[in-house]
Amino acid sequence: MCPLGWLGMASLCLGTLWAVPAKDRRKAEKPKADLTLYENLDLDNYDLTVDNYGDILDLSNYEELYDYGDLVPKIEVGTLAPRPKDPKTLPDLGETTAGTPKPIPGQALPCCLLCLCLGSSVYCDDAGLEQIPALPPDTEYLYARFNRIGAIRNGDFSGLEKLKRIDLSSNSISRVDADAFRLLPGLRELLLPENRLRALPELPRSIVHLDARRNRIPSAGLSPEAFRDLKQLQFLHLSDNQLDFIPVPLPESLRSLHLQNNNIRTMHEDTFCDSQDQGQIRRALEDIRLDGNPINLSLFPNAFFCLPRLPTGRFS
C-alpha cells in the first residue's frame, strides 16, 4: 500500500478515538481517592528508597480491608499454656533444664523448684511446706514463714556452713532435734516466733539474735545456763511463753531482753548485776521488758543497780 494509504488509515483511527465523548472517557478512568479520608493515617513507617521510589501506594480501598479481629486467638494473661495434644511433644521433666537439678526418686523436690532462690537467699514463705526442703549449699538466708513445718531434724541444715539467718516464723514447729542448729558455725539470727515449741533448741556460739516469742516454752524447757557461753548474743526475745524465772547467767554482750507476758514472780539479786562488785556498770543491756509478769520489781532493787536503765514492769 502506498504511503498515502497508510496516512489515510491512521487519520481514520484517530478520528474515531476522539469521537468518544469526554464524559465516557472519564468513566473509564479509575476514580481518584478522596485524600481527606486518609489525613489521620500514620505513614511514618513507609520509607521511600531508591528501590521503591517508583512503587504506587494504593490506599483507595483502605476502609474496605477485611477485619481479622474475630480470627485472632485470645490470650488471657496469667494462664498456663495449653497442653500439647501429642504426648510425645511434652518435655521430659526428668531432664535437667536451665540449671535445675534433676529430682531424685524418693526424696523431696529441690528447694528452688518450690521456693524462690535469689543469690544466696531462699524465699519459701507461704509455700505449703511441711518440712525443710533441700537447700542449695551456698544458702546464707532462709525465709520459710507461714508454712506447716512441724519439726526440725538434725540433717535439715547439714553442710550449710554459710547459713547466717533462719526465719521460721508462724509455723507449727513443736520439736527441734538437738543438733539441728548447734552445728551451724555461721548462724547469727534464728527466728522461731509463733510456733509450738516446748523446749528451746541448743544454739551455736555464733548466735546474735534469738527470737522465740509466742511459743509454749516453760523454764523446764531451757537447759541449765543455756546462754552462758553465747558471747555474741545481743537480742534475746522470749516473751509470751510460760517461763517462771529469768534464765541466768546472761552474757555481757546482751543488749535487749524481752520476757514480758510470762509467769515470772521473783528474781535473784545477781540476775543482772554482780552483787559483790558495786562498781560494776553494764552499759550494753539497755532494754529489759518484764511487764505482764506477776513480779513486783521494787522488791529487788539490788538486782539492777548496774544497769543504765530500769527494766520495764511493775514497781508497786
PDB file of C-alpha atoms in Angstrom:
ATOM      1  CA  MET A   1       0.000   0.000   0.000  1.00  0.00           C
ATOM      2  CA  CYS A   2       1.253   3.436  -0.778  1.00  0.00           C
ATOM      3  CA  PRO A   3       2.271   5.868   1.938  1.00  0.00           C
ATOM      4  CA  LEU A   4      -0.764   7.933   1.232  1.00  0.00           C
ATOM      5  CA  GLY A   5      -2.949   4.922   2.025  1.00  0.00           C
ATOM      6  CA  TRP A   6      -1.312   4.395   5.438  1.00  0.00           C
ATOM      7  CA  LEU A   7      -1.723   8.026   6.276  1.00  0.00           C
ATOM      8  CA  GLY A   8      -5.411   7.820   5.486  1.00  0.00           C
ATOM      9  CA  MET A   9      -5.990   4.811   7.711  1.00  0.00           C
ATOM     10  CA  ALA A  10      -4.213   6.482  10.652  1.00  0.00           C
ATOM     11  CA  SER A  11      -6.321   9.593  10.301  1.00  0.00           C
ATOM     12  CA  LEU A  12      -9.491   7.497  10.309  1.00  0.00           C
ATOM     13  CA  CYS A  13      -8.496   5.733  13.577  1.00  0.00           C
ATOM     14  CA  LEU A  14      -7.615   8.968  15.342  1.00  0.00           C
ATOM     15  CA  GLY A  15     -10.872  10.466  14.287  1.00  0.00           C
ATOM     16  CA  THR A  16     -12.806   7.541  15.744  1.00  0.00           C
ATOM     17  CA  LEU A  17     -10.960   7.812  19.110  1.00  0.00           C
ATOM     18  CA  TRP A  18     -11.640  11.470  19.517  1.00  0.00           C
ATOM     19  CA  ALA A  19     -15.237  10.877  18.612  1.00  0.00           C
ATOM     20  CA  VAL A  20     -15.847   9.245  22.033  1.00  0.00           C
ATOM     21  CA  PRO A  21     -17.461  11.828  24.336  1.00  0.00           C
ATOM     22  CA  ALA A  22     -15.298  13.226  27.152  1.00  0.00           C
ATOM     23  CA  LYS A  23     -17.933  12.128  29.699  1.00  0.00           C
ATOM     24  CA  ASP A  24     -17.497   8.460  28.736  1.00  0.00           C
ATOM     25  CA  ARG A  25     -13.726   8.757  28.844  1.00  0.00           C
ATOM     26  CA  ARG A  26     -13.904   9.934  32.479  1.00  0.00           C
ATOM     27  CA  LYS A  27     -15.953   6.855  33.415  1.00  0.00           C
ATOM     28  CA  ALA A  28     -13.283   4.596  32.021  1.00  0.00           C
ATOM     29  CA  GLU A  29     -10.653   6.237  34.159  1.00  0.00           C
ATOM     30  CA  LYS A  30     -10.090   4.952  37.709  1.00  0.00           C
ATOM     31  CA  PRO A  31     -11.653   7.325  40.234  1.00  0.00           C
ATOM     32  CA  LYS A  32      -9.243   9.218  42.366  1.00  0.00           C
ATOM     33  CA  ALA A  33      -9.291   8.585  46.132  1.00  0.00           C
ATOM     34  CA  ASP A  34     -10.595  11.285  48.409  1.00  0.00           C
ATOM     35  CA  LEU A  35      -7.476  12.415  50.266  1.00  0.00           C
ATOM     36  CA  THR A  36      -9.499  13.733  53.187  1.00  0.00           C
ATOM     37  CA  LEU A  37     -10.182  10.117  54.226  1.00  0.00           C
ATOM     38  CA  TYR A  38      -6.515   9.460  54.880  1.00  0.00           C
ATOM     39  CA  GLU A  39      -5.452  12.529  56.771  1.00  0.00           C
ATOM     40  CA  ASN A  40      -5.192  10.525  60.009  1.00  0.00           C
ATOM     41  CA  LEU A  41      -3.251   7.615  58.544  1.00  0.00           C
ATOM     42  CA  ASP A  42       0.154   7.043  60.070  1.00  0.00           C
ATOM     43  CA  LEU A  43       2.565   6.552  57.172  1.00  0.00           C
ATOM     44  CA  ASP A  44       5.709   7.468  59.064  1.00  0.00           C
ATOM     45  CA  ASN A  45       6.994   3.912  58.723  1.00  0.00           C
ATOM     46  CA  TYR A  46       6.690   3.982  54.940  1.00  0.00           C
ATOM     47  CA  ASP A  47      10.192   4.999  53.890  1.00  0.00           C
ATOM     48  CA  LEU A  48      10.935   5.914  50.300  1.00  0.00           C
ATOM     49  CA  THR A  49      14.106   4.389  48.966  1.00  0.00           C
ATOM     50  CA  VAL A  50      15.755   4.075  45.588  1.00  0.00           C
ATOM     51  CA  ASP A  51      14.243   0.599  45.272  1.00  0.00           C
ATOM     52  CA  ASN A  52      10.605   1.507  45.995  1.00  0.00           C
ATOM     53  CA  TYR A  53      10.505   5.056  44.723  1.00  0.00           C
ATOM     54  CA  GLY A  54       8.591   4.026  41.612  1.00  0.00           C
ATOM     55  CA  ASP A  55       6.016   1.961  43.529  1.00  0.00           C
ATOM     56  CA  ILE A  56       2.492   3.300  43.861  1.00  0.00           C
ATOM     57  CA  LEU A  57       0.909   3.154  47.317  1.00  0.00           C
ATOM     58  CA  ASP A  58      -2.764   2.453  46.576  1.00  0.00           C
ATOM     59  CA  LEU A  59      -4.961   3.247  49.573  1.00  0.00           C
ATOM     60  CA  SER A  60      -8.191   3.839  47.698  1.00  0.00           C
ATOM     61  CA  ASN A  61      -9.838   0.815  49.304  1.00  0.00           C
ATOM     62  CA  TYR A  62      -8.226   1.173  52.774  1.00  0.00           C
ATOM     63  CA  GLU A  63     -11.552   1.318  54.624  1.00  0.00           C
ATOM     64  CA  GLU A  64     -12.782  -1.831  52.899  1.00  0.00           C
ATOM     65  CA  LEU A  65      -9.995  -4.036  54.245  1.00  0.00           C
ATOM     66  CA  TYR A  66     -11.245  -7.202  55.932  1.00  0.00           C
ATOM     67  CA  ASP A  67     -11.340  -7.201  59.761  1.00  0.00           C
ATOM     68  CA  TYR A  68      -9.452 -10.260  61.046  1.00  0.00           C
ATOM     69  CA  GLY A  69     -10.181  -9.496  64.697  1.00  0.00           C
ATOM     70  CA  ASP A  70     -12.553 -12.461  65.091  1.00  0.00           C
ATOM     71  CA  LEU A  71      -9.922 -14.854  63.798  1.00  0.00           C
ATOM     72  CA  VAL A  72      -7.135 -13.776  66.144  1.00  0.00           C
ATOM     73  CA  PRO A  73      -6.844 -16.183  69.134  1.00  0.00           C
ATOM     74  CA  LYS A  74      -7.497 -14.566  72.510  1.00  0.00           C
ATOM     75  CA  ILE A  75      -4.679 -14.742  75.067  1.00  0.00           C
ATOM     76  CA  GLU A  76      -5.508 -14.471  78.769  1.00  0.00           C
ATOM     77  CA  VAL A  77      -2.691 -13.045  80.843  1.00  0.00           C
ATOM     78  CA  GLY A  78      -1.644 -15.279  83.725  1.00  0.00           C
ATOM     79  CA  THR A  79      -2.999 -18.542  82.315  1.00  0.00           C
ATOM     80  CA  LEU A  80      -0.947 -21.604  81.534  1.00  0.00           C
ATOM     81  CA  ALA A  81      -0.045 -22.534  78.000  1.00  0.00           C
ATOM     82  CA  PRO A  82      -2.403 -25.159  76.525  1.00  0.00           C
ATOM     83  CA  ARG A  83      -1.236 -28.723  76.907  1.00  0.00           C
ATOM     84  CA  PRO A  84       0.016 -30.224  73.617  1.00  0.00           C
ATOM     85  CA  LYS A  85      -2.311 -32.848  72.178  1.00  0.00           C
ATOM     86  CA  ASP A  86       0.526 -35.175  71.261  1.00  0.00           C
ATOM     87  CA  PRO A  87       2.127 -36.624  74.456  1.00  0.00           C
ATOM     88  CA  LYS A  88       5.356 -37.073  72.515  1.00  0.00           C
ATOM     89  CA  THR A  89       5.740 -33.298  72.353  1.00  0.00           C
ATOM     90  CA  LEU A  90       5.704 -32.914  76.147  1.00  0.00           C
ATOM     91  CA  PRO A  91       9.085 -32.101  77.752  1.00  0.00           C
ATOM     92  CA  ASP A  92      10.787 -34.759  79.812  1.00  0.00           C
ATOM     93  CA  LEU A  93      10.587 -33.472  83.395  1.00  0.00           C
ATOM     94  CA  GLY A  94      13.391 -35.813  84.376  1.00  0.00           C
ATOM     95  CA  GLU A  95      15.869 -33.957  82.225  1.00  0.00           C
ATOM     96  CA  THR A  96      17.970 -31.155  83.626  1.00  0.00           C
ATOM     97  CA  THR A  97      16.810 -27.823  82.165  1.00  0.00           C
ATOM     98  CA  ALA A  98      18.121 -24.319  82.768  1.00  0.00           C
ATOM     99  CA  GLY A  99      20.424 -25.492  85.519  1.00  0.00           C
ATOM    100  CA  THR A 100      17.635 -27.054  87.616  1.00  0.00           C
ATOM    101  CA  PRO A 101      18.827 -30.226  89.356  1.00  0.00           C
ATOM    102  CA  LYS A 102      17.138 -33.470  88.449  1.00  0.00           C
ATOM    103  CA  PRO A 103      14.850 -34.708  91.271  1.00  0.00           C
ATOM    104  CA  ILE A 104      15.971 -37.919  92.919  1.00  0.00           C
ATOM    105  CA  PRO A 105      13.186 -40.509  93.339  1.00  0.00           C
ATOM    106  CA  GLY A 106      12.106 -40.899  96.952  1.00  0.00           C
ATOM    107  CA  GLN A 107      13.478 -37.510  98.028  1.00  0.00           C
ATOM    108  CA  ALA A 108      11.913 -34.081  98.360  1.00  0.00           C
ATOM    109  CA  LEU A 109      11.923 -31.761  95.376  1.00  0.00           C
ATOM    110  CA  PRO A 110      14.946 -29.447  95.111  1.00  0.00           C
ATOM    111  CA  CYS A 111      14.356 -26.250  97.017  1.00  0.00           C
ATOM    112  CA  CYS A 112      14.480 -23.931  94.019  1.00  0.00           C
ATOM    113  CA  LEU A 113      11.567 -25.771  92.392  1.00  0.00           C
ATOM    114  CA  LEU A 114       9.416 -24.958  95.424  1.00  0.00           C
ATOM    115  CA  CYS A 115      10.840 -21.621  96.548  1.00  0.00           C
ATOM    116  CA  LEU A 116      12.419 -18.520  95.109  1.00  0.00           C
ATOM    117  CA  CYS A 117      16.212 -18.562  95.052  1.00  0.00           C
ATOM    118  CA  LEU A 118      17.924 -15.198  94.614  1.00  0.00           C
ATOM    119  CA  GLY A 119      21.670 -15.310  95.018  1.00  0.00           C
ATOM    120  CA  SER A 120      22.393 -16.685  98.488  1.00  0.00           C
ATOM    121  CA  SER A 121      18.816 -16.085  99.742  1.00  0.00           C
ATOM    122  CA  VAL A 122      15.985 -18.614  99.619  1.00  0.00           C
ATOM    123  CA  TYR A 123      12.369 -17.436 100.000  1.00  0.00           C
ATOM    124  CA  CYS A 124       9.842 -20.139 100.914  1.00  0.00           C
ATOM    125  CA  ASP A 125       7.173 -18.011 102.599  1.00  0.00           C
ATOM    126  CA  ASP A 126       3.628 -19.416 102.470  1.00  0.00           C
ATOM    127  CA  ALA A 127       4.641 -22.305 100.210  1.00  0.00           C
ATOM    128  CA  GLY A 128       2.689 -25.063 101.995  1.00  0.00           C
ATOM    129  CA  LEU A 129       5.861 -26.704 103.279  1.00  0.00           C
ATOM    130  CA  GLU A 130       5.632 -29.435 105.891  1.00  0.00           C
ATOM    131  CA  GLN A 131       9.397 -29.858 106.260  1.00  0.00           C
ATOM    132  CA  ILE A 132      12.591 -28.003 105.438  1.00  0.00           C
ATOM    133  CA  PRO A 133      13.391 -28.506 101.734  1.00  0.00           C
ATOM    134  CA  ALA A 134      16.825 -29.435 100.406  1.00  0.00           C
ATOM    135  CA  LEU A 135      18.690 -26.114 100.323  1.00  0.00           C
ATOM    136  CA  PRO A 136      21.497 -25.061  97.955  1.00  0.00           C
ATOM    137  CA  PRO A 137      24.919 -25.436  99.633  1.00  0.00           C
ATOM    138  CA  ASP A 138      25.688 -21.704  99.395  1.00  0.00           C
ATOM    139  CA  THR A 139      22.488 -20.572 101.163  1.00  0.00           C
ATOM    140  CA  GLU A 140      23.045 -17.739 103.644  1.00  0.00           C
ATOM    141  CA  TYR A 141      19.475 -16.546 104.314  1.00  0.00           C
ATOM    142  CA  LEU A 142      16.387 -18.744 104.589  1.00  0.00           C
ATOM    143  CA  TYR A 143      12.857 -17.355 104.899  1.00  0.00           C
ATOM    144  CA  ALA A 144      10.240 -20.082 105.388  1.00  0.00           C
ATOM    145  CA  ARG A 145       7.484 -18.236 107.237  1.00  0.00           C
ATOM    146  CA  PHE A 146       3.774 -19.078 107.241  1.00  0.00           C
ATOM    147  CA  ASN A 147       4.106 -22.769 106.432  1.00  0.00           C
ATOM    148  CA  ARG A 148       3.095 -26.021 108.176  1.00  0.00           C
ATOM    149  CA  ILE A 149       6.525 -27.232 109.244  1.00  0.00           C
ATOM    150  CA  GLY A 150       6.129 -29.359 112.371  1.00  0.00           C
ATOM    151  CA  ALA A 151       9.672 -30.470 113.238  1.00  0.00           C
ATOM    152  CA  ILE A 152      13.300 -29.576 112.575  1.00  0.00           C
ATOM    153  CA  ARG A 153      15.528 -32.584 112.091  1.00  0.00           C
ATOM    154  CA  ASN A 154      19.278 -32.936 112.611  1.00  0.00           C
ATOM    155  CA  GLY A 155      20.017 -33.195 108.899  1.00  0.00           C
ATOM    156  CA  ASP A 156      17.816 -30.368 107.667  1.00  0.00           C
ATOM    157  CA  PHE A 157      20.694 -27.872 107.614  1.00  0.00           C
ATOM    158  CA  SER A 158      23.567 -30.301 107.276  1.00  0.00           C
ATOM    159  CA  GLY A 159      26.583 -28.877 105.437  1.00  0.00           C
ATOM    160  CA  LEU A 160      25.202 -25.318 105.236  1.00  0.00           C
ATOM    161  CA  GLU A 161      28.243 -23.640 106.760  1.00  0.00           C
ATOM    162  CA  LYS A 162      27.415 -20.250 105.226  1.00  0.00           C
ATOM    163  CA  LEU A 163      23.929 -20.050 106.720  1.00  0.00           C
ATOM    164  CA  LYS A 164      23.535 -16.772 108.653  1.00  0.00           C
ATOM    165  CA  ARG A 165      19.802 -16.263 109.115  1.00  0.00           C
ATOM    166  CA  ILE A 166      16.912 -18.707 109.543  1.00  0.00           C
ATOM    167  CA  ASP A 167      13.384 -17.312 109.773  1.00  0.00           C
ATOM    168  CA  LEU A 168      10.739 -19.947 110.554  1.00  0.00           C
ATOM    169  CA  SER A 169       8.096 -17.618 111.976  1.00  0.00           C
ATOM    170  CA  SER A 170       4.472 -18.753 112.089  1.00  0.00           C
ATOM    171  CA  ASN A 171       4.824 -22.475 111.509  1.00  0.00           C
ATOM    172  CA  SER A 172       3.732 -25.438 113.641  1.00  0.00           C
ATOM    173  CA  ILE A 173       7.139 -26.437 114.984  1.00  0.00           C
ATOM    174  CA  SER A 174       6.849 -28.448 118.193  1.00  0.00           C
ATOM    175  CA  ARG A 175      10.131 -30.393 118.092  1.00  0.00           C
ATOM    176  CA  VAL A 176      13.721 -29.498 117.242  1.00  0.00           C
ATOM    177  CA  ASP A 177      16.444 -32.144 117.265  1.00  0.00           C
ATOM    178  CA  ALA A 178      19.486 -31.436 119.431  1.00  0.00           C
ATOM    179  CA  ASP A 179      21.950 -30.771 116.622  1.00  0.00           C
ATOM    180  CA  ALA A 180      19.594 -29.090 114.166  1.00  0.00           C
ATOM    181  CA  PHE A 181      21.130 -25.608 114.745  1.00  0.00           C
ATOM    182  CA  ARG A 182      24.064 -26.196 117.065  1.00  0.00           C
ATOM    183  CA  LEU A 183      26.439 -27.296 114.302  1.00  0.00           C
ATOM    184  CA  LEU A 184      25.942 -24.238 112.099  1.00  0.00           C
ATOM    185  CA  PRO A 185      29.142 -22.215 112.563  1.00  0.00           C
ATOM    186  CA  GLY A 186      27.946 -19.004 110.892  1.00  0.00           C
ATOM    187  CA  LEU A 187      24.377 -18.770 112.178  1.00  0.00           C
ATOM    188  CA  ARG A 188      23.705 -15.307 113.612  1.00  0.00           C
ATOM    189  CA  GLU A 189      19.919 -14.969 113.587  1.00  0.00           C
ATOM    190  CA  LEU A 190      17.369 -17.630 114.499  1.00  0.00           C
ATOM    191  CA  LEU A 191      13.734 -16.540 114.368  1.00  0.00           C
ATOM    192  CA  LEU A 192      11.148 -19.006 115.704  1.00  0.00           C
ATOM    193  CA  PRO A 193       8.193 -16.877 116.901  1.00  0.00           C
ATOM    194  CA  GLU A 194       4.603 -18.112 116.780  1.00  0.00           C
ATOM    195  CA  ASN A 195       5.282 -21.829 116.829  1.00  0.00           C
ATOM    196  CA  ARG A 196       4.523 -24.638 119.326  1.00  0.00           C
ATOM    197  CA  LEU A 197       7.912 -25.124 120.944  1.00  0.00           C
ATOM    198  CA  ARG A 198       8.032 -26.546 124.445  1.00  0.00           C
ATOM    199  CA  ALA A 199      11.815 -26.539 124.681  1.00  0.00           C
ATOM    200  CA  LEU A 200      14.477 -24.234 123.352  1.00  0.00           C
ATOM    201  CA  PRO A 201      16.942 -25.920 120.982  1.00  0.00           C
ATOM    202  CA  GLU A 202      20.685 -25.899 121.550  1.00  0.00           C
ATOM    203  CA  LEU A 203      22.317 -22.942 119.867  1.00  0.00           C
ATOM    204  CA  PRO A 204      25.667 -22.284 118.164  1.00  0.00           C
ATOM    205  CA  ARG A 205      28.029 -19.849 119.848  1.00  0.00           C
ATOM    206  CA  SER A 206      27.837 -17.534 116.847  1.00  0.00           C
ATOM    207  CA  ILE A 207      24.197 -16.599 117.543  1.00  0.00           C
ATOM    208  CA  VAL A 208      23.470 -12.866 117.851  1.00  0.00           C
ATOM    209  CA  HIS A 209      19.683 -12.704 117.695  1.00  0.00           C
ATOM    210  CA  LEU A 210      17.289 -15.322 119.093  1.00  0.00           C
ATOM    211  CA  ASP A 211      13.556 -14.749 118.778  1.00  0.00           C
ATOM    212  CA  ALA A 212      11.263 -17.436 120.232  1.00  0.00           C
ATOM    213  CA  ARG A 213       8.266 -15.304 121.142  1.00  0.00           C
ATOM    214  CA  ARG A 214       4.755 -16.732 121.375  1.00  0.00           C
ATOM    215  CA  ASN A 215       5.602 -20.361 121.927  1.00  0.00           C
ATOM    216  CA  ARG A 216       4.873 -22.678 124.883  1.00  0.00           C
ATOM    217  CA  ILE A 217       8.308 -22.798 126.483  1.00  0.00           C
ATOM    218  CA  PRO A 218       8.389 -23.305 130.270  1.00  0.00           C
ATOM    219  CA  SER A 219      11.502 -22.767 132.371  1.00  0.00           C
ATOM    220  CA  ALA A 220      12.000 -26.528 132.359  1.00  0.00           C
ATOM    221  CA  GLY A 221      12.362 -26.278 128.583  1.00  0.00           C
ATOM    222  CA  LEU A 222      15.640 -24.358 128.949  1.00  0.00           C
ATOM    223  CA  SER A 223      18.862 -26.224 129.595  1.00  0.00           C
ATOM    224  CA  PRO A 224      20.808 -25.040 132.680  1.00  0.00           C
ATOM    225  CA  GLU A 225      22.867 -21.957 131.909  1.00  0.00           C
ATOM    226  CA  ALA A 226      21.621 -22.107 128.338  1.00  0.00           C
ATOM    227  CA  PHE A 227      23.038 -18.679 127.413  1.00  0.00           C
ATOM    228  CA  ARG A 228      26.287 -18.560 129.409  1.00  0.00           C
ATOM    229  CA  ASP A 229      28.614 -19.389 126.534  1.00  0.00           C
ATOM    230  CA  LEU A 230      26.831 -17.334 123.885  1.00  0.00           C
ATOM    231  CA  LYS A 231      29.351 -14.492 123.972  1.00  0.00           C
ATOM    232  CA  GLN A 232      27.915 -12.790 120.876  1.00  0.00           C
ATOM    233  CA  LEU A 233      24.241 -12.889 121.856  1.00  0.00           C
ATOM    234  CA  GLN A 234      22.739  -9.390 121.770  1.00  0.00           C
ATOM    235  CA  PHE A 235      18.973  -9.888 121.367  1.00  0.00           C
ATOM    236  CA  LEU A 236      17.072 -12.496 123.385  1.00  0.00           C
ATOM    237  CA  HIS A 237      13.302 -12.371 122.936  1.00  0.00           C
ATOM    238  CA  LEU A 238      11.245 -14.946 124.854  1.00  0.00           C
ATOM    239  CA  SER A 239       8.040 -13.036 125.545  1.00  0.00           C
ATOM    240  CA  ASP A 240       4.616 -14.730 125.630  1.00  0.00           C
ATOM    241  CA  ASN A 241       5.843 -18.091 126.837  1.00  0.00           C
ATOM    242  CA  GLN A 242       5.468 -19.978 130.151  1.00  0.00           C
ATOM    243  CA  LEU A 243       8.714 -19.044 131.918  1.00  0.00           C
ATOM    244  CA  ASP A 244       8.619 -18.693 135.711  1.00  0.00           C
ATOM    245  CA  PHE A 245      12.140 -17.325 136.220  1.00  0.00           C
ATOM    246  CA  ILE A 246      14.704 -15.281 134.346  1.00  0.00           C
ATOM    247  CA  PRO A 247      17.257 -17.537 132.626  1.00  0.00           C
ATOM    248  CA  VAL A 248      20.660 -16.768 134.132  1.00  0.00           C
ATOM    249  CA  PRO A 249      23.507 -16.176 133.727  1.00  0.00           C
ATOM    250  CA  LEU A 250      23.131 -13.753 130.851  1.00  0.00           C
ATOM    251  CA  PRO A 251      26.169 -12.939 128.663  1.00  0.00           C
ATOM    252  CA  GLU A 252      27.747  -9.490 128.918  1.00  0.00           C
ATOM    253  CA  SER A 253      27.101  -8.939 125.219  1.00  0.00           C
ATOM    254  CA  LEU A 254      23.312  -8.857 125.737  1.00  0.00           C
ATOM    255  CA  ARG A 255      21.621  -5.599 124.726  1.00  0.00           C
ATOM    256  CA  SER A 256      17.915  -6.484 124.635  1.00  0.00           C
ATOM    257  CA  LEU A 257      15.989  -8.938 126.848  1.00  0.00           C
ATOM    258  CA  HIS A 258      12.246  -9.345 126.281  1.00  0.00           C
ATOM    259  CA  LEU A 259      10.450 -11.546 128.833  1.00  0.00           C
ATOM    260  CA  GLN A 260       7.060  -9.851 129.003  1.00  0.00           C
ATOM    261  CA  ASN A 261       3.855 -11.855 129.418  1.00  0.00           C
ATOM    262  CA  ASN A 262       5.353 -14.875 131.170  1.00  0.00           C
ATOM    263  CA  ASN A 263       4.839 -16.190 134.701  1.00  0.00           C
ATOM    264  CA  ILE A 264       7.950 -14.708 136.393  1.00  0.00           C
ATOM    265  CA  ARG A 265       7.357 -13.965 140.091  1.00  0.00           C
ATOM    266  CA  THR A 266      10.815 -13.463 141.548  1.00  0.00           C
ATOM    267  CA  MET A 267      14.459 -12.843 140.654  1.00  0.00           C
ATOM    268  CA  HIS A 268      17.877 -13.238 142.284  1.00  0.00           C
ATOM    269  CA  GLU A 269      19.905 -10.176 143.189  1.00  0.00           C
ATOM    270  CA  ASP A 270      22.641 -11.404 140.840  1.00  0.00           C
ATOM    271  CA  THR A 271      20.276 -11.716 137.889  1.00  0.00           C
ATOM    272  CA  PHE A 272      21.727  -8.725 136.050  1.00  0.00           C
ATOM    273  CA  CYS A 273      24.486  -7.377 138.290  1.00  0.00           C
ATOM    274  CA  ASP A 274      27.279  -8.815 140.378  1.00  0.00           C
ATOM    275  CA  SER A 275      26.233  -8.075 143.946  1.00  0.00           C
ATOM    276  CA  GLN A 276      29.883  -8.338 145.060  1.00  0.00           C
ATOM    277  CA  ASP A 277      31.047  -5.638 142.648  1.00  0.00           C
ATOM    278  CA  GLN A 278      29.331  -2.380 143.500  1.00  0.00           C
ATOM    279  CA  GLY A 279      31.310  -0.525 140.852  1.00  0.00           C
ATOM    280  CA  GLN A 280      30.054  -2.662 138.017  1.00  0.00           C
ATOM    281  CA  ILE A 281      28.394  -0.871 135.089  1.00  0.00           C
ATOM    282  CA  ARG A 282      26.671  -2.981 132.497  1.00  0.00           C
ATOM    283  CA  ARG A 283      26.289  -0.464 129.669  1.00  0.00           C
ATOM    284  CA  ALA A 284      25.145  -2.788 126.884  1.00  0.00           C
ATOM    285  CA  LEU A 285      21.941  -4.078 128.500  1.00  0.00           C
ATOM    286  CA  GLU A 286      19.622  -1.116 127.900  1.00  0.00           C
ATOM    287  CA  ASP A 287      16.345  -2.849 127.020  1.00  0.00           C
ATOM    288  CA  ILE A 288      14.718  -5.177 129.589  1.00  0.00           C
ATOM    289  CA  ARG A 289      10.987  -5.874 129.440  1.00  0.00           C
ATOM    290  CA  LEU A 290       9.300  -7.664 132.322  1.00  0.00           C
ATOM    291  CA  ASP A 291       5.832  -6.159 132.003  1.00  0.00           C
ATOM    292  CA  GLY A 292       2.955  -8.590 132.023  1.00  0.00           C
ATOM    293  CA  ASN A 293       4.569 -10.772 134.710  1.00  0.00           C
ATOM    294  CA  PRO A 294       3.305 -11.178 138.307  1.00  0.00           C
ATOM    295  CA  ILE A 295       6.544  -9.742 139.726  1.00  0.00           C
ATOM    296  CA  ASN A 296       6.972  -6.571 141.776  1.00  0.00           C
ATOM    297  CA  LEU A 297      10.309  -5.144 140.618  1.00  0.00           C
ATOM    298  CA  SER A 298      10.526  -2.731 143.550  1.00  0.00           C
ATOM    299  CA  LEU A 299      11.227  -5.700 145.832  1.00  0.00           C
ATOM    300  CA  PHE A 300      14.575  -6.370 144.102  1.00  0.00           C
ATOM    301  CA  PRO A 301      16.457  -3.040 143.920  1.00  0.00           C
ATOM    302  CA  ASN A 302      19.896  -4.667 144.124  1.00  0.00           C
ATOM    303  CA  ALA A 303      19.192  -6.761 141.041  1.00  0.00           C
ATOM    304  CA  PHE A 304      19.637  -3.905 138.585  1.00  0.00           C
ATOM    305  CA  PHE A 305      21.849  -1.249 140.167  1.00  0.00           C
ATOM    306  CA  CYS A 306      24.450  -1.703 137.428  1.00  0.00           C
ATOM    307  CA  LEU A 307      22.037  -1.138 134.537  1.00  0.00           C
ATOM    308  CA  PRO A 308      21.850   2.118 132.546  1.00  0.00           C
ATOM    309  CA  ARG A 309      18.037   1.885 132.609  1.00  0.00           C
ATOM    310  CA  LEU A 310      15.453   0.276 134.869  1.00  0.00           C
ATOM    311  CA  PRO A 311      13.534  -2.698 133.486  1.00  0.00           C
ATOM    312  CA  THR A 312      10.042  -2.090 132.144  1.00  0.00           C
ATOM    313  CA  GLY A 313       7.468  -3.597 134.514  1.00  0.00           C
ATOM    314  CA  ARG A 314       5.501  -3.152 137.740  1.00  0.00           C
ATOM    315  CA  PHE A 315       7.197  -1.285 140.595  1.00  0.00           C
ATOM    316  CA  SER A 316       4.338  -1.232 143.107  1.00  0.00           C
TER     317      SER A 316
END
